[in-house]
PDB file of C-alpha atoms in Angstrom:
ATOM      1  CA  MET A   7      -1.987 -42.967   6.320  1.00  0.00           C
ATOM      2  CA  THR A   8      -3.976 -40.591   4.451  1.00  0.00           C
ATOM      3  CA  TRP A   9      -5.916 -38.415   7.459  1.00  0.00           C
ATOM      4  CA  LEU A  10      -1.931 -37.435   7.950  1.00  0.00           C
ATOM      5  CA  LYS A  11      -1.752 -35.142   4.917  1.00  0.00           C
ATOM      6  CA  TYR A  12      -0.645 -32.121   5.534  1.00  0.00           C
ATOM      7  CA  GLN A  13      -3.423 -30.149   4.200  1.00  0.00           C
ATOM      8  CA  ARG A  14      -2.662 -26.264   3.245  1.00  0.00           C
ATOM      9  CA  PRO A  15      -4.171 -23.809   4.574  1.00  0.00           C
ATOM     10  CA  ASN A  16      -7.185 -22.053   1.540  1.00  0.00           C
ATOM     11  CA  PRO A  17      -5.306 -19.288   1.703  1.00  0.00           C
ATOM     12  CA  PHE A  18      -8.373 -17.268   1.248  1.00  0.00           C
ATOM     13  CA  ILE A  19      -8.405 -17.993   4.108  1.00  0.00           C
ATOM     14  CA  ILE A  20      -5.211 -17.007   5.271  1.00  0.00           C
ATOM     15  CA  ALA A  21      -6.341 -13.302   3.980  1.00  0.00           C
ATOM     16  CA  LEU A  22      -8.870 -13.674   5.705  1.00  0.00           C
ATOM     17  CA  TYR A  23      -8.109 -13.829   9.183  1.00  0.00           C
ATOM     18  CA  GLY A  24      -4.945 -12.177   8.901  1.00  0.00           C
ATOM     19  CA  CYS A  25      -6.961  -8.913   8.157  1.00  0.00           C
ATOM     20  CA  VAL A  26      -9.339  -9.184  10.619  1.00  0.00           C
ATOM     21  CA  GLY A  27      -6.139  -9.938  13.738  1.00  0.00           C
ATOM     22  CA  PHE A  28      -3.960  -6.948  12.635  1.00  0.00           C
ATOM     23  CA  CYS A  29      -7.399  -4.358  11.904  1.00  0.00           C
ATOM     24  CA  MET A  30      -8.511  -5.233  15.580  1.00  0.00           C
ATOM     25  CA  MET A  31      -4.917  -4.963  16.361  1.00  0.00           C
ATOM     26  CA  ILE A  32      -4.180  -1.485  14.667  1.00  0.00           C
ATOM     27  CA  MET A  33      -7.658  -0.212  16.711  1.00  0.00           C
ATOM     28  CA  MET A  34      -7.180  -1.899  19.859  1.00  0.00           C
ATOM     29  CA  ILE A  35      -4.324   0.085  20.443  1.00  0.00           C
ATOM     30  CA  GLY A  36      -6.124   3.227  18.682  1.00  0.00           C
ATOM     31  CA  ILE A  37      -9.409   3.122  21.256  1.00  0.00           C
ATOM     32  CA  GLY A  38      -6.447   3.545  23.725  1.00  0.00           C
ATOM     33  CA  GLN A  39      -5.822   6.677  21.991  1.00  0.00           C
ATOM     34  CA  PHE A  40      -9.158   7.744  22.960  1.00  0.00           C
ATOM     35  CA  ASP A  41      -8.504  11.596  24.143  1.00  0.00           C
ATOM     36  CA  HIS A  42      -6.339  12.164  20.297  1.00  0.00           C
ATOM     37  CA  PHE A  43      -9.438  11.400  18.475  1.00  0.00           C
ATOM     38  CA  GLU A  44     -10.061  13.135  15.223  1.00  0.00           C
ATOM     39  CA  PRO A  45     -13.462  13.028  13.005  1.00  0.00           C
ATOM     40  CA  ARG A  46     -11.172  10.570  11.241  1.00  0.00           C
ATOM     41  CA  HIS A  47     -10.893   8.526  13.468  1.00  0.00           C
ATOM     42  CA  PHE A  48     -14.324   7.685  14.591  1.00  0.00           C
ATOM     43  CA  VAL A  49     -15.125   7.337  10.763  1.00  0.00           C
ATOM     44  CA  SER A  50     -12.513   4.533  10.700  1.00  0.00           C
ATOM     45  CA  LEU A  51     -13.517   3.247  13.208  1.00  0.00           C
ATOM     46  CA  THR A  52     -17.355   2.832  12.517  1.00  0.00           C
ATOM     47  CA  LEU A  53     -16.260   1.810   9.013  1.00  0.00           C
ATOM     48  CA  LEU A  54     -14.187  -0.820  10.939  1.00  0.00           C
ATOM     49  CA  SER A  55     -16.952  -1.425  12.594  1.00  0.00           C
ATOM     50  CA  VAL A  56     -18.859  -2.960  10.141  1.00  0.00           C
ATOM     51  CA  LEU A  57     -16.454  -4.033   8.277  1.00  0.00           C
ATOM     52  CA  MET A  58     -15.008  -6.563  10.467  1.00  0.00           C
ATOM     53  CA  PRO A  59     -18.678  -9.463  11.473  1.00  0.00           C
ATOM     54  CA  LEU A  60     -19.063  -8.476   7.311  1.00  0.00           C
ATOM     55  CA  ILE A  61     -15.493  -9.843   6.118  1.00  0.00           C
ATOM     56  CA  LEU A  62     -15.340 -13.044   8.370  1.00  0.00           C
ATOM     57  CA  LYS A  63     -18.656 -13.841   6.822  1.00  0.00           C
ATOM     58  CA  THR A  64     -16.873 -14.181   3.470  1.00  0.00           C
ATOM     59  CA  LYS A  65     -15.597 -17.430   4.229  1.00  0.00           C
ATOM     60  CA  ASN A  66     -16.147 -18.817   0.369  1.00  0.00           C
ATOM     61  CA  GLY A  67     -13.603 -15.573  -0.495  1.00  0.00           C
ATOM     62  CA  ARG A  68     -15.603 -13.935  -3.009  1.00  0.00           C
ATOM     63  CA  PHE A  69     -14.869 -10.621  -0.882  1.00  0.00           C
ATOM     64  CA  VAL A  70     -12.044 -10.886   0.496  1.00  0.00           C
ATOM     65  CA  GLY A  71      -9.608  -9.366  -2.543  1.00  0.00           C
ATOM     66  CA  PHE A  72     -12.314  -5.915  -1.797  1.00  0.00           C
ATOM     67  CA  ALA A  73     -12.343  -7.089   1.461  1.00  0.00           C
ATOM     68  CA  VAL A  74      -9.236  -6.719   1.856  1.00  0.00           C
ATOM     69  CA  LEU A  75      -8.283  -2.939   0.013  1.00  0.00           C
ATOM     70  CA  LEU A  76     -11.456  -1.889   2.384  1.00  0.00           C
ATOM     71  CA  SER A  77     -10.010  -2.811   5.348  1.00  0.00           C
ATOM     72  CA  SER A  78      -6.406  -1.378   4.563  1.00  0.00           C
ATOM     73  CA  TYR A  79      -8.250   1.770   3.638  1.00  0.00           C
ATOM     74  CA  ALA A  80     -10.384   2.398   6.886  1.00  0.00           C
ATOM     75  CA  ILE A  81      -7.643   0.697   9.117  1.00  0.00           C
ATOM     76  CA  PHE A  82      -5.160   3.786   7.825  1.00  0.00           C
ATOM     77  CA  PRO A  83      -6.333   6.638   9.640  1.00  0.00           C
ATOM     78  CA  MET A  84      -5.046   4.899  12.990  1.00  0.00           C
ATOM     79  CA  PHE A  85      -1.513   5.181  12.593  1.00  0.00           C
ATOM     80  CA  SER A  86      -1.764   8.602  13.303  1.00  0.00           C
ATOM     81  CA  LEU A  87      -2.760   8.084  17.242  1.00  0.00           C
ATOM     82  CA  ILE A  88      -0.302   5.232  17.007  1.00  0.00           C
ATOM     83  CA  GLY A  89       1.801   8.069  15.687  1.00  0.00           C
ATOM     84  CA  ASN A  90       1.688   9.677  19.125  1.00  0.00           C
ATOM     85  CA  ILE A  91       2.861   6.755  21.796  1.00  0.00           C
ATOM     86  CA  ILE A  92       5.397   5.726  19.341  1.00  0.00           C
ATOM     87  CA  PRO A  93       8.734   8.636  20.519  1.00  0.00           C
ATOM     88  CA  TYR A  94      11.277   8.367  17.428  1.00  0.00           C
ATOM     89  CA  ARG A  95      11.220   8.251  14.254  1.00  0.00           C
ATOM     90  CA  PHE A  96      13.791   6.889  11.392  1.00  0.00           C
ATOM     91  CA  ASP A  97      14.223   9.692   8.551  1.00  0.00           C
ATOM     92  CA  ASP A  98      17.011  11.037   9.733  1.00  0.00           C
ATOM     93  CA  LYS A  99      18.275   7.624   9.722  1.00  0.00           C
ATOM     94  CA  LEU A 100      16.518   6.729   6.085  1.00  0.00           C
ATOM     95  CA  TYR A 101      17.742  10.055   4.756  1.00  0.00           C
ATOM     96  CA  GLN A 102      21.011   9.574   5.183  1.00  0.00           C
ATOM     97  CA  LEU A 103      20.110   5.798   3.719  1.00  0.00           C
ATOM     98  CA  ASP A 104      19.448   7.295   0.962  1.00  0.00           C
ATOM     99  CA  THR A 105      22.669   9.724   0.638  1.00  0.00           C
ATOM    100  CA  TRP A 106      24.923   6.323   0.860  1.00  0.00           C
ATOM    101  CA  ILE A 107      22.796   4.871  -2.074  1.00  0.00           C
ATOM    102  CA  PHE A 108      22.509   7.673  -4.702  1.00  0.00           C
ATOM    103  CA  GLY A 109      24.775  10.741  -3.990  1.00  0.00           C
ATOM    104  CA  GLN A 110      22.171  12.531  -2.450  1.00  0.00           C
ATOM    105  CA  SER A 111      18.599  10.976  -1.420  1.00  0.00           C
ATOM    106  CA  LEU A 112      16.435  10.489  -4.466  1.00  0.00           C
ATOM    107  CA  PRO A 113      13.975  12.920  -4.535  1.00  0.00           C
ATOM    108  CA  LEU A 114      16.187  16.263  -4.693  1.00  0.00           C
ATOM    109  CA  TYR A 115      17.536  14.905  -8.260  1.00  0.00           C
ATOM    110  CA  PHE A 116      13.645  15.677  -9.394  1.00  0.00           C
ATOM    111  CA  THR A 117      14.677  19.543 -10.377  1.00  0.00           C
ATOM    112  CA  TYR A 118      12.875  18.879 -13.983  1.00  0.00           C
ATOM    113  CA  ARG A 119       9.033  20.247 -13.219  1.00  0.00           C
ATOM    114  CA  PRO A 120       6.530  20.950 -15.966  1.00  0.00           C
ATOM    115  CA  VAL A 121       3.858  21.664 -15.013  1.00  0.00           C
ATOM    116  CA  TRP A 122       2.486  19.235 -17.930  1.00  0.00           C
ATOM    117  CA  LEU A 123       4.674  17.079 -15.180  1.00  0.00           C
ATOM    118  CA  SER A 124       3.763  17.472 -12.487  1.00  0.00           C
ATOM    119  CA  GLU A 125      -0.516  16.536 -13.676  1.00  0.00           C
ATOM    120  CA  TYR A 126       1.144  13.516 -15.008  1.00  0.00           C
ATOM    121  CA  LEU A 127       2.585  11.804 -11.340  1.00  0.00           C
ATOM    122  CA  ALA A 128      -0.274  13.522 -10.155  1.00  0.00           C
ATOM    123  CA  LEU A 129      -3.194  11.266 -11.858  1.00  0.00           C
ATOM    124  CA  CYS A 130      -0.609   8.256 -11.891  1.00  0.00           C
ATOM    125  CA  TYR A 131      -1.061   8.410  -7.731  1.00  0.00           C
ATOM    126  CA  LEU A 132      -3.872   8.951  -7.786  1.00  0.00           C
ATOM    127  CA  ALA A 133      -5.054   6.116  -9.990  1.00  0.00           C
ATOM    128  CA  LEU A 134      -4.177   3.184  -6.948  1.00  0.00           C
ATOM    129  CA  PHE A 135      -6.610   2.947  -5.701  1.00  0.00           C
ATOM    130  CA  PRO A 136      -9.461   3.063  -8.981  1.00  0.00           C
ATOM    131  CA  LEU A 137      -6.308   0.364 -10.368  1.00  0.00           C
ATOM    132  CA  GLN A 138      -6.390  -1.782  -7.405  1.00  0.00           C
ATOM    133  CA  ILE A 139     -10.623  -2.234  -7.477  1.00  0.00           C
ATOM    134  CA  LEU A 140     -10.066  -2.609 -11.239  1.00  0.00           C
ATOM    135  CA  SER A 141      -7.944  -5.550 -10.652  1.00  0.00           C
ATOM    136  CA  CYS A 142      -9.438  -7.530  -7.572  1.00  0.00           C
ATOM    137  CA  TYR A 143     -12.770  -6.955  -9.961  1.00  0.00           C
ATOM    138  CA  PHE A 144     -11.026  -8.528 -13.239  1.00  0.00           C
ATOM    139  CA  TRP A 145      -9.424 -12.216 -11.390  1.00  0.00           C
ATOM    140  CA  PHE A 146     -13.157 -11.793  -9.988  1.00  0.00           C
ATOM    141  CA  LYS A 147     -14.675 -11.664 -12.678  1.00  0.00           C
ATOM    142  CA  ASN A 148     -12.563 -13.578 -15.378  1.00  0.00           C
ATOM    143  CA  HIS A 149     -10.164 -16.552 -12.836  1.00  0.00           C
ATOM    144  CA  GLN A 150     -11.100 -17.442  -9.493  1.00  0.00           C
ATOM    145  CA  GLN A 151      -8.440 -19.103  -8.224  1.00  0.00           C
ATOM    146  CA  HIS A 152      -5.419 -15.658  -9.251  1.00  0.00           C
ATOM    147  CA  TYR A 153      -8.228 -13.917  -7.652  1.00  0.00           C
ATOM    148  CA  GLN A 154      -7.873 -16.052  -4.686  1.00  0.00           C
ATOM    149  CA  LEU A 155      -3.753 -15.953  -5.103  1.00  0.00           C
ATOM    150  CA  PHE A 156      -4.787 -11.907  -5.680  1.00  0.00           C
ATOM    151  CA  SER A 157      -6.260 -11.662  -2.758  1.00  0.00           C
ATOM    152  CA  PHE A 158      -3.100 -13.784  -0.848  1.00  0.00           C
ATOM    153  CA  GLY A 159      -0.515 -11.131  -2.457  1.00  0.00           C
ATOM    154  CA  LEU A 160      -3.242  -7.699  -1.500  1.00  0.00           C
ATOM    155  CA  ALA A 161      -3.052  -9.748   2.575  1.00  0.00           C
ATOM    156  CA  ILE A 162       0.033  -9.882   2.802  1.00  0.00           C
ATOM    157  CA  MET A 163       0.980  -6.787   1.761  1.00  0.00           C
ATOM    158  CA  PHE A 164      -0.812  -4.795   3.472  1.00  0.00           C
ATOM    159  CA  VAL A 165       0.101  -6.367   7.045  1.00  0.00           C
ATOM    160  CA  VAL A 166       3.784  -6.075   5.755  1.00  0.00           C
ATOM    161  CA  GLY A 167       4.052  -3.024   5.175  1.00  0.00           C
ATOM    162  CA  TYR A 168       1.803  -1.649   7.503  1.00  0.00           C
ATOM    163  CA  MET A 169       3.823  -3.910  10.104  1.00  0.00           C
ATOM    164  CA  GLY A 170       6.275  -1.122   8.362  1.00  0.00           C
ATOM    165  CA  TYR A 171       5.144   1.778   9.941  1.00  0.00           C
ATOM    166  CA  LEU A 172       5.019  -0.061  13.063  1.00  0.00           C
ATOM    167  CA  VAL A 173       8.465  -0.367  12.917  1.00  0.00           C
ATOM    168  CA  ILE A 174      10.876   1.535  10.754  1.00  0.00           C
ATOM    169  CA  PRO A 175       8.441   4.558  11.117  1.00  0.00           C
ATOM    170  CA  ALA A 176       8.858   7.563   9.466  1.00  0.00           C
ATOM    171  CA  GLN A 177       7.167  10.598   8.337  1.00  0.00           C
ATOM    172  CA  GLY A 178       8.756  11.182   5.040  1.00  0.00           C
ATOM    173  CA  GLY A 179      10.747  13.903   2.616  1.00  0.00           C
ATOM    174  CA  TYR A 180       8.264  16.625   2.671  1.00  0.00           C
ATOM    175  CA  LEU A 181       7.500  16.470   5.991  1.00  0.00           C
ATOM    176  CA  ALA A 182      10.799  16.102   8.120  1.00  0.00           C
ATOM    177  CA  TYR A 183      12.854  18.382   5.980  1.00  0.00           C
ATOM    178  CA  PRO A 184      10.782  20.568   4.714  1.00  0.00           C
ATOM    179  CA  ASP A 185      13.290  23.135   3.425  1.00  0.00           C
ATOM    180  CA  VAL A 186      15.671  20.318   1.574  1.00  0.00           C
ATOM    181  CA  PHE A 187      12.777  19.152  -0.752  1.00  0.00           C
ATOM    182  CA  TYR A 188      11.098  21.492  -2.751  1.00  0.00           C
ATOM    183  CA  PHE A 189       6.569  20.561  -1.737  1.00  0.00           C
ATOM    184  CA  PRO A 190       4.099  21.594  -3.249  1.00  0.00           C
ATOM    185  CA  ASN A 191       5.358  20.923  -7.002  1.00  0.00           C
ATOM    186  CA  THR A 192       4.251  23.452  -9.932  1.00  0.00           C
ATOM    187  CA  GLY A 193       1.014  22.216 -11.710  1.00  0.00           C
ATOM    188  CA  GLY A 194      -2.606  22.628 -11.852  1.00  0.00           C
ATOM    189  CA  TYR A 195      -5.344  20.978 -11.244  1.00  0.00           C
ATOM    190  CA  ILE A 196      -4.997  17.148 -10.823  1.00  0.00           C
ATOM    191  CA  THR A 197      -1.720  18.307  -8.511  1.00  0.00           C
ATOM    192  CA  THR A 198      -3.283  20.557  -7.082  1.00  0.00           C
ATOM    193  CA  PHE A 199      -5.627  18.124  -5.364  1.00  0.00           C
ATOM    194  CA  LEU A 200      -3.498  15.697  -5.087  1.00  0.00           C
ATOM    195  CA  ILE A 201      -2.210  18.711  -2.754  1.00  0.00           C
ATOM    196  CA  ASN A 202      -5.667  19.398  -0.214  1.00  0.00           C
ATOM    197  CA  ALA A 203      -6.475  15.450  -0.471  1.00  0.00           C
ATOM    198  CA  ASN A 204      -2.943  14.677   0.973  1.00  0.00           C
ATOM    199  CA  LYS A 205      -3.724  17.169   3.856  1.00  0.00           C
ATOM    200  CA  PRO A 206      -6.259  15.858   5.700  1.00  0.00           C
ATOM    201  CA  LEU A 207      -4.411  11.987   5.557  1.00  0.00           C
ATOM    202  CA  ILE A 208      -1.500  12.518   6.942  1.00  0.00           C
ATOM    203  CA  VAL A 209      -0.382  10.175   9.757  1.00  0.00           C
ATOM    204  CA  GLY A 210       3.653  10.323  10.673  1.00  0.00           C
ATOM    205  CA  ILE A 211       5.163   7.020  10.524  1.00  0.00           C
ATOM    206  CA  ASP A 212       3.668   5.938   6.855  1.00  0.00           C
ATOM    207  CA  ALA A 213       7.163   6.414   5.350  1.00  0.00           C
ATOM    208  CA  PHE A 214       8.480   3.194   5.079  1.00  0.00           C
ATOM    209  CA  PRO A 215       8.070   1.176   3.000  1.00  0.00           C
ATOM    210  CA  SER A 216       6.412   3.709   0.170  1.00  0.00           C
ATOM    211  CA  LEU A 217       3.447   1.376  -0.099  1.00  0.00           C
ATOM    212  CA  HIS A 218       1.745   3.051  -3.371  1.00  0.00           C
ATOM    213  CA  THR A 219       4.979   1.777  -4.664  1.00  0.00           C
ATOM    214  CA  GLY A 220       4.804  -2.132  -3.706  1.00  0.00           C
ATOM    215  CA  PHE A 221       0.828  -2.061  -4.487  1.00  0.00           C
ATOM    216  CA  ALA A 222       1.388  -0.485  -7.889  1.00  0.00           C
ATOM    217  CA  VAL A 223       4.980  -3.135  -8.592  1.00  0.00           C
ATOM    218  CA  LEU A 224       2.721  -5.941  -7.293  1.00  0.00           C
ATOM    219  CA  ILE A 225      -1.069  -5.855  -9.349  1.00  0.00           C
ATOM    220  CA  ASN A 226       1.130  -4.979 -12.235  1.00  0.00           C
ATOM    221  CA  GLY A 227       3.623  -7.660 -12.361  1.00  0.00           C
ATOM    222  CA  PHE A 228       0.805 -10.694 -11.269  1.00  0.00           C
ATOM    223  CA  PHE A 229      -0.406  -9.278 -14.826  1.00  0.00           C
ATOM    224  CA  PHE A 230       3.272 -10.934 -16.265  1.00  0.00           C
ATOM    225  CA  VAL A 231       3.391 -13.625 -14.432  1.00  0.00           C
ATOM    226  CA  LYS A 232      -0.152 -14.739 -15.169  1.00  0.00           C
ATOM    227  CA  LYS A 233       0.461 -14.741 -18.578  1.00  0.00           C
ATOM    228  CA  TYR A 234      -1.614 -10.801 -19.528  1.00  0.00           C
ATOM    229  CA  HIS A 235       1.174  -9.373 -21.147  1.00  0.00           C
ATOM    230  CA  LYS A 236      -0.842  -7.269 -23.273  1.00  0.00           C
ATOM    231  CA  ILE A 237      -2.395  -6.536 -20.166  1.00  0.00           C
ATOM    232  CA  GLY A 238       0.692  -5.441 -18.146  1.00  0.00           C
ATOM    233  CA  LEU A 239       1.568  -3.821 -20.358  1.00  0.00           C
ATOM    234  CA  ALA A 240      -0.931  -0.752 -21.341  1.00  0.00           C
ATOM    235  CA  LEU A 241      -0.915  -0.697 -17.199  1.00  0.00           C
ATOM    236  CA  LEU A 242       3.523   0.087 -16.989  1.00  0.00           C
ATOM    237  CA  PRO A 243       3.100   3.905 -18.100  1.00  0.00           C
ATOM    238  CA  ILE A 244       0.650   3.983 -15.356  1.00  0.00           C
ATOM    239  CA  THR A 245       2.596   2.049 -12.463  1.00  0.00           C
ATOM    240  CA  ILE A 246       5.575   3.522 -14.049  1.00  0.00           C
ATOM    241  CA  GLY A 247       4.124   6.805 -12.897  1.00  0.00           C
ATOM    242  CA  LEU A 248       2.950   6.489  -9.695  1.00  0.00           C
ATOM    243  CA  ILE A 249       6.520   4.429  -8.427  1.00  0.00           C
ATOM    244  CA  ILE A 250       7.948   7.907  -9.855  1.00  0.00           C
ATOM    245  CA  SER A 251       5.889  10.224  -8.112  1.00  0.00           C
ATOM    246  CA  THR A 252       6.229   8.809  -4.925  1.00  0.00           C
ATOM    247  CA  GLN A 253      10.049  10.666  -4.965  1.00  0.00           C
ATOM    248  CA  TYR A 254       8.785  13.867  -8.009  1.00  0.00           C
ATOM    249  CA  PHE A 255       6.416  15.156  -5.052  1.00  0.00           C
ATOM    250  CA  ALA A 256       9.544  13.983  -1.944  1.00  0.00           C
ATOM    251  CA  PHE A 257       6.517  11.622  -0.063  1.00  0.00           C
ATOM    252  CA  HIS A 258       8.984   9.351  -0.177  1.00  0.00           C
ATOM    253  CA  TYR A 259      13.033   7.992   0.634  1.00  0.00           C
ATOM    254  CA  GLY A 260      14.325   6.240  -1.754  1.00  0.00           C
ATOM    255  CA  VAL A 261      15.000   3.299   0.234  1.00  0.00           C
ATOM    256  CA  ASP A 262      11.067   3.967   0.788  1.00  0.00           C
ATOM    257  CA  LEU A 263      10.377   2.764  -2.853  1.00  0.00           C
ATOM    258  CA  LEU A 264      13.383   0.413  -2.330  1.00  0.00           C
ATOM    259  CA  ALA A 265      11.763  -1.265  -0.087  1.00  0.00           C
ATOM    260  CA  GLY A 266       7.867  -1.872  -1.488  1.00  0.00           C
ATOM    261  CA  ILE A 267       9.437  -3.093  -4.944  1.00  0.00           C
ATOM    262  CA  ILE A 268      11.385  -5.243  -3.128  1.00  0.00           C
ATOM    263  CA  LEU A 269       8.115  -6.497  -1.545  1.00  0.00           C
ATOM    264  CA  ALA A 270       6.464  -6.082  -4.186  1.00  0.00           C
ATOM    265  CA  ILE A 271       8.386  -9.331  -6.004  1.00  0.00           C
ATOM    266  CA  SER A 272       9.160 -11.145  -2.957  1.00  0.00           C
ATOM    267  CA  ILE A 273       5.751 -11.591  -1.769  1.00  0.00           C
ATOM    268  CA  LEU A 274       4.529 -12.145  -6.347  1.00  0.00           C
ATOM    269  CA  ILE A 275       7.575 -14.930  -5.889  1.00  0.00           C
ATOM    270  CA  PHE A 276       5.418 -16.097  -2.395  1.00  0.00           C
ATOM    271  CA  ILE A 277       2.478 -16.502  -3.325  1.00  0.00           C
ATOM    272  CA  SER A 278       3.494 -18.050  -7.110  1.00  0.00           C
ATOM    273  CA  CYS A 279       5.412 -20.963  -5.002  1.00  0.00           C
ATOM    274  CA  TYR A 280       2.348 -21.003  -2.905  1.00  0.00           C
ATOM    275  CA  GLN A 281       0.515 -22.337  -5.632  1.00  0.00           C
ATOM    276  CA  LYS A 282       2.467 -24.566  -7.354  1.00  0.00           C
ATOM    277  CA  VAL A 283       2.538 -26.873  -3.902  1.00  0.00           C
ATOM    278  CA  GLN A 284      -0.945 -26.564  -3.227  1.00  0.00           C
TER     279      GLN A 284
END
């Protein structure tokens, strides 16, 4: 009987309510630490208070991809408050696992540090947000069905990745082991900008998985999956540089990088299968 036929939910709606629900949870935990609020937390709370009602009005899905990205950046400062109530860190375990897999922690292999390389990798690392926004705009303007799946993938990466911060909180090599990992690096204006811009964004539990890696692989991989090979190839130098930069600057351990890649590939497979069975 047709009325018994299962109708798969619209990915836009899943992304919409999944992100809103997750943001609300993080907001409530953060507000519980109100005594520790800094200016960035007030900014985060204000942005989220404006974003949440706007997101809920985008049920037609037109701006969900952009809303997901803005929500992920707006909610990020709240994790520094959550870090205050999590009494443990997994840096020692990740460091040991890194050593077991790679012989030594992966960032320690980057001993060649010329200024030009530091500048290029810093630029690649900073390119993530423009890459996210521009790819969202591309799919939005050129292919609504692909934009729908792309937004769905972004939402999964955002929620699952941030859940990783809560389950396996870790600071990252340059913060947890400043005497072991070389940071900051030699470099010019771009490297200096990255170092200075990163300081006020530190939350202390955002190493595992590497979402810079995850988002970069997801974005680049999605272009290949959807047969936009020329764009995919054009983005490869940025994507590869971005992935390397997470180790070069010791923001992440090697296992964080692997987790980001595995998460991105899993999402690409999932949304491809999701599309086929619709």
